XYZ file of C-alpha atoms in Angstrom:
413
model
C 80.961 48.812 -3.103
C 84.071 46.666 -2.308
C 83.731 42.964 -1.150
C 85.523 43.533 1.794
C 81.452 44.153 3.734
C 80.757 40.458 4.991
C 79.680 38.260 7.772
C 82.364 37.676 9.493
C 83.047 38.740 13.690
C 84.546 42.377 14.562
C 87.816 41.963 14.902
C 88.726 44.022 17.444
C 92.446 44.825 16.514
C 90.366 47.084 14.014
C 89.569 49.452 17.349
C 92.193 52.846 16.452
C 90.886 55.585 14.666
C 87.144 55.259 16.023
C 88.811 55.188 19.456
C 91.507 57.693 18.243
C 88.329 60.343 16.668
C 86.779 60.065 20.298
C 89.789 60.862 22.137
C 90.282 64.625 20.094
C 86.314 64.924 20.548
C 86.587 64.591 24.872
C 87.597 67.922 25.371
C 86.264 71.231 25.713
C 83.066 70.691 24.060
C 82.490 67.251 27.172
C 84.599 68.890 30.294
C 84.083 72.028 29.845
C 80.494 73.567 27.717
C 78.260 69.852 28.420
C 78.850 70.012 32.301
C 78.172 74.119 32.213
C 74.631 73.686 30.178
C 74.060 71.142 32.639
C 75.242 73.486 35.948
C 72.778 76.661 34.424
C 70.288 74.293 32.651
C 69.386 71.271 33.996
C 68.173 68.972 31.909
C 66.610 71.485 29.317
C 69.753 70.943 26.530
C 70.132 67.577 26.854
C 67.623 67.132 23.962
C 69.451 69.476 21.963
C 73.347 68.041 22.039
C 71.736 64.943 21.595
C 69.909 66.113 17.706
C 73.373 67.957 17.170
C 75.187 64.507 17.885
C 72.681 62.702 15.825
C 72.826 65.377 12.873
C 76.129 65.225 12.723
C 76.845 62.041 12.435
C 76.158 60.925 8.867
C 78.778 63.766 7.680
C 81.721 62.535 9.986
C 80.854 58.657 8.768
C 81.057 59.485 5.229
C 84.547 59.828 5.614
C 85.064 56.849 7.436
C 82.649 55.145 4.367
C 84.343 56.599 1.753
C 88.110 55.808 2.732
C 86.762 52.098 4.210
C 85.126 51.361 0.376
C 87.516 53.319 -1.767
C 91.080 52.947 -0.249
C 91.971 56.317 -0.410
C 91.711 59.344 1.838
C 88.372 61.721 2.046
C 91.072 64.377 0.456
C 92.242 62.366 -1.979
C 88.143 61.890 -2.967
C 87.968 65.844 -2.932
C 90.594 66.574 -5.423
C 89.456 63.846 -7.736
C 85.769 66.138 -7.892
C 88.087 68.629 -8.544
C 91.037 70.854 -7.094
C 88.990 73.659 -6.092
C 86.795 71.271 -3.821
C 90.165 70.731 -1.993
C 91.537 74.299 -1.921
C 87.937 74.783 -0.497
C 89.193 72.160 2.322
C 92.713 73.219 2.719
C 91.760 77.152 3.177
C 89.001 76.291 5.531
C 90.927 73.629 7.262
C 94.528 76.278 7.893
C 92.057 78.352 9.499
C 90.837 76.042 11.702
C 94.085 74.380 13.036
C 94.718 77.373 14.107
C 91.566 77.666 16.236
C 91.481 75.069 17.732
C 95.318 73.947 18.859
C 95.094 77.908 20.428
C 91.958 76.673 22.528
C 93.234 72.983 23.482
C 96.124 74.427 24.427
C 95.355 77.163 26.600
C 92.784 74.931 28.340
C 95.485 72.202 29.002
C 97.711 74.820 30.648
C 94.739 76.264 32.373
C 94.101 72.522 34.272
C 97.635 72.182 34.030
C 98.445 75.156 36.553
C 95.870 74.039 38.561
C 97.534 70.238 39.043
C 100.839 71.828 39.733
C 99.548 75.392 41.823
C 103.603 76.742 40.080
C 103.438 80.757 40.202
C 103.794 80.332 36.622
C 101.444 83.105 34.212
C 99.753 80.346 31.515
C 101.204 81.440 28.692
C 104.964 80.001 30.013
C 102.564 76.961 30.871
C 101.129 76.954 26.986
C 104.539 77.579 25.795
C 105.947 74.670 27.958
C 103.256 72.534 27.031
C 103.581 73.364 23.334
C 107.499 71.961 23.622
C 106.860 69.510 25.348
C 103.530 68.166 22.724
C 106.470 68.526 19.249
C 108.550 65.909 20.931
C 105.308 63.279 21.414
C 103.799 63.611 17.921
C 104.285 61.871 14.392
C 103.880 58.309 16.549
C 100.070 57.185 14.826
C 101.055 53.219 17.753
C 101.740 55.859 20.367
C 98.459 58.646 20.245
C 96.471 54.944 19.146
C 97.383 53.725 22.764
C 97.276 56.761 24.698
C 93.658 57.727 23.151
C 92.463 54.302 23.991
C 93.775 54.770 27.617
C 92.891 58.463 28.367
C 89.161 57.707 26.568
C 88.812 54.232 29.524
C 89.887 56.419 32.801
C 87.821 59.674 31.920
C 84.941 57.642 30.904
C 85.049 55.489 34.093
C 85.902 57.954 36.409
C 83.023 60.671 35.471
C 80.263 57.162 35.365
C 81.208 56.848 38.096
C 80.902 60.273 39.438
C 77.058 60.582 37.851
C 76.415 57.227 39.580
C 77.474 58.249 43.079
C 75.743 61.983 42.678
C 72.729 60.135 41.608
C 72.299 58.445 44.596
C 73.400 61.536 46.809
C 71.045 63.794 45.503
C 71.043 67.380 45.141
C 68.105 69.689 45.954
C 67.136 72.928 44.385
C 67.543 76.065 46.359
C 64.684 76.590 47.626
C 64.941 80.461 46.279
C 66.585 79.742 43.214
C 64.791 80.719 39.905
C 65.890 78.354 37.017
C 66.854 80.848 33.880
C 65.936 79.765 30.556
C 68.293 78.790 27.479
C 65.383 79.701 25.079
C 66.377 83.074 24.058
C 68.467 85.305 21.850
C 70.884 86.275 24.746
C 72.035 82.648 25.105
C 72.327 81.652 21.167
C 76.212 82.133 21.779
C 76.270 79.638 24.024
C 74.084 77.542 22.317
C 76.465 77.254 19.231
C 79.293 77.141 21.484
C 78.042 73.943 22.741
C 76.945 72.553 19.237
C 80.349 73.972 17.990
C 82.633 70.908 19.206
C 79.811 68.778 19.871
C 80.815 66.370 19.697
C 83.540 67.377 16.810
C 84.355 69.394 14.802
C 83.293 68.029 11.371
C 86.781 68.354 9.641
C 87.371 65.801 11.817
C 86.183 63.060 9.686
C 89.241 63.876 7.228
C 91.778 63.060 10.051
C 89.945 59.670 10.458
C 90.416 58.858 6.866
C 93.946 59.258 7.139
C 94.263 57.203 10.215
C 92.388 54.285 8.578
C 94.809 54.313 5.830
C 97.611 54.489 8.593
C 96.056 51.420 10.369
C 94.968 49.866 7.221
C 99.078 49.549 6.944
C 99.873 47.149 9.969
C 96.531 45.806 10.133
C 94.025 44.270 7.730
C 90.652 46.774 8.504
C 87.255 45.379 6.597
C 84.506 47.607 5.831
C 82.796 46.193 8.468
C 84.979 45.863 11.343
C 86.292 49.977 10.565
C 82.457 50.898 10.506
C 81.797 49.023 13.958
C 84.894 50.994 15.134
C 83.948 54.420 13.997
C 79.948 53.649 15.632
C 81.738 52.974 18.851
C 84.080 55.652 19.065
C 80.979 58.214 18.019
C 78.080 56.388 20.042
C 80.488 56.307 23.254
C 81.235 60.418 22.486
C 78.001 61.121 22.434
C 76.894 59.286 25.192
C 79.379 60.544 27.021
C 78.283 64.834 26.275
C 75.316 63.524 27.967
C 76.758 62.230 31.057
C 78.816 65.067 31.992
C 75.966 67.401 31.377
C 74.123 65.277 33.673
C 77.120 65.989 36.418
C 76.798 69.166 35.962
C 73.165 68.786 36.414
C 73.438 66.537 39.387
C 76.465 68.788 41.056
C 75.623 72.148 40.512
C 72.128 72.469 38.985
C 70.210 74.804 41.212
C 72.752 75.906 43.611
C 72.279 79.619 43.912
C 76.177 79.067 43.298
C 77.494 81.369 40.838
C 79.070 79.537 37.784
C 82.519 80.693 36.175
C 81.725 80.861 32.731
C 85.780 81.536 32.203
C 86.914 78.270 30.963
C 89.998 78.767 33.547
C 88.114 79.525 36.484
C 85.306 76.806 35.266
C 88.047 74.128 35.857
C 88.537 74.488 39.435
C 84.704 73.774 39.634
C 85.101 70.835 37.443
C 87.503 68.939 39.502
C 85.513 69.867 42.928
C 82.261 68.521 41.053
C 84.321 65.046 41.431
C 85.268 65.355 44.388
C 82.169 66.732 45.927
C 80.935 63.787 44.872
C 83.934 60.732 44.613
C 85.687 62.138 47.676
C 87.860 64.593 48.441
C 90.659 62.500 47.959
C 90.178 62.058 44.524
C 90.747 65.449 43.901
C 94.320 65.586 42.638
C 94.144 61.979 40.510
C 90.871 63.877 38.807
C 92.607 67.225 38.504
C 95.808 64.506 36.378
C 93.321 62.679 34.641
C 91.571 66.118 33.095
C 94.521 66.674 31.873
C 95.808 63.785 30.570
C 92.010 63.618 28.892
C 92.751 67.776 26.841
C 96.216 67.377 26.487
C 95.432 63.944 24.785
C 92.848 65.536 22.606
C 95.423 68.381 21.915
C 97.735 66.005 20.882
C 95.395 64.268 18.543
C 94.182 67.021 16.951
C 97.440 68.972 16.067
C 99.294 65.582 14.374
C 95.592 65.516 12.590
C 95.439 68.982 11.558
C 99.167 69.291 10.634
C 98.464 65.670 8.193
C 95.287 66.337 6.705
C 97.140 70.419 5.916
C 100.244 69.321 4.033
C 98.507 65.933 2.944
C 96.348 68.352 1.318
C 99.239 70.715 -0.183
C 100.439 67.152 -1.465
C 97.992 66.510 -3.497
C 97.849 70.080 -5.008
C 101.098 70.331 -5.738
C 101.032 67.049 -7.583
C 104.173 65.815 -4.804
C 105.129 61.820 -4.485
C 105.844 62.186 -1.357
C 104.984 63.865 2.024
C 108.155 63.131 4.193
C 107.852 63.928 7.905
C 110.147 66.947 7.758
C 106.656 68.417 6.693
C 104.745 66.910 9.393
C 106.506 68.673 11.992
C 106.904 72.108 10.092
C 103.476 72.405 9.961
C 102.977 71.166 13.336
C 105.178 73.931 14.329
C 103.446 76.636 11.679
C 100.245 74.952 13.975
C 101.911 76.341 16.958
C 103.218 79.412 15.822
C 99.100 80.363 14.872
C 97.930 78.922 17.732
C 100.142 81.367 20.016
C 99.808 84.137 18.035
C 96.102 83.456 17.974
C 96.282 83.131 21.661
C 98.238 86.545 22.146
C 95.518 88.817 20.118
C 92.878 86.715 22.666
C 95.060 88.320 25.441
C 95.003 84.868 27.346
C 90.606 84.614 28.115
C 90.598 81.289 28.184
C 86.927 81.638 28.054
C 86.559 84.065 25.090
C 89.173 81.798 23.030
C 87.018 78.542 23.715
C 83.813 80.495 22.755
C 85.412 81.682 19.565
C 86.908 78.352 18.466
C 83.692 76.541 18.838
C 81.412 79.021 17.617
C 83.968 79.240 14.697
C 83.520 75.504 14.012
C 80.111 75.345 14.106
C 79.952 78.202 11.318
C 81.924 75.959 8.860
C 80.808 73.230 10.177
C 77.849 73.446 6.326
C 81.209 73.989 3.719
C 83.058 70.851 5.864
C 79.600 68.743 5.737
C 78.690 69.769 2.162
C 82.273 68.253 0.802
C 82.021 65.606 2.211
C 78.217 65.148 1.037
C 79.235 65.741 -2.468
C 81.465 62.763 -2.289
C 78.370 60.139 -1.859
C 75.437 61.608 -3.204
C 76.335 59.505 -6.435
C 78.075 57.252 -7.688
C 80.241 54.053 -6.649
C 79.874 54.994 -3.104
C 76.760 56.386 -2.731
C 74.559 56.098 0.525
C 71.417 55.276 0.441
C 68.145 55.029 2.841
C 68.106 56.590 6.218
C 71.674 57.776 6.124
C 71.170 59.860 3.410
C 67.724 60.961 4.551
C 69.517 62.004 8.233
C 72.603 63.870 6.142
C 69.870 66.074 4.396
C 68.101 66.849 7.269
C 71.233 67.599 9.056
C 72.303 70.085 6.424
C 69.570 72.338 6.504
C 69.623 72.183 10.331
C 73.517 73.124 10.003
C 72.704 76.021 6.934
C 69.797 77.449 8.999
C 70.929 77.773 12.399
C 74.784 79.173 10.719
C 72.530 82.227 8.943
C 70.740 83.005 11.640
C 73.188 83.101 14.082
C 75.466 85.039 11.788
C 72.614 87.083 11.046
C 71.685 87.967 14.281
C 75.427 88.820 15.246
C 75.622 91.093 12.493
C 72.455 93.488 14.064
C 70.425 92.458 10.932
C 67.862 90.801 13.070
C 65.532 92.465 15.985
C 63.025 90.791 17.113
């Protein structure tokens, strides 16, 4: 381990990569999946949300750990283990790029169409947002500042809404029959809920690059970097529970059909806030929700582009990563996302579900890549973090295999 782990006061100026990660995480998984989980099943899934956040923690933290300890990106670590490892990451990451960017872009378009009720197709809004995103991307400091603002705003607003709803009370309808999520017919919903909870594991590679970018301007010690990571990660985990609570306290048990299509659910989501805080807040909440999701779009599009280009640079033994290549990677990811949206015929609900399920099925591969970097050598992790990663790996592998077997009809119960 390097000598940067010292007992010094936390350097708040080191905050950035962890908060940026949190901004990328608070998107479809929180605003849509978590609130739907609470609205549909009450508190039944709160333990699942907590457990999946806990079991993914070590794998995402390993990216920060490795980079802070070695001053190398996670991608450089994969390459040092062998080109095969980096090729595996690159191939899987390109697939994740397309499905994840497509999902958050079309969700952003659905929200902005609610904010600005102009009779315009979702696909048109999507193209406009993609064009606007290209103008904003590529500046780390801008993303850093925007992510902090959006995280603070959405966090405070949601906490306020939950507290008000808690005091207001929301009695369950007398004839309401609570459904159970613990049946095979709900397996796809559970897997989708866990897929982006709190974020896809490949975000660890983005975080490692954000740390290196941060260190160019601000000294970041190992202790401060892990503190920053924990602040961001724990915030997203707590927010996941808070969003679930919002669904429970406002919608659950009311005999009101829950719209499972992401676009249709946007209006229900915003109405949850306005019904607790006040009707006056509807427009403001809609804007905040858009900022949150569009911020996620900006952050993950930038992150995926940089990790893809950096992977190629390392694989091809190039000395420099030119900015034009990042712009090209962004353009290709947007084209791929547009093609994916076209394949799903603008179906936001199906697109989000596919993206989240895809992220969960790929999670064991990304988790294993990160675990292999810290199993031995000078960057080795020990103790509770190692044991938690082993438990998490078993969980991710077995649950993914179970879902795949069930989806292909190889399991009959």
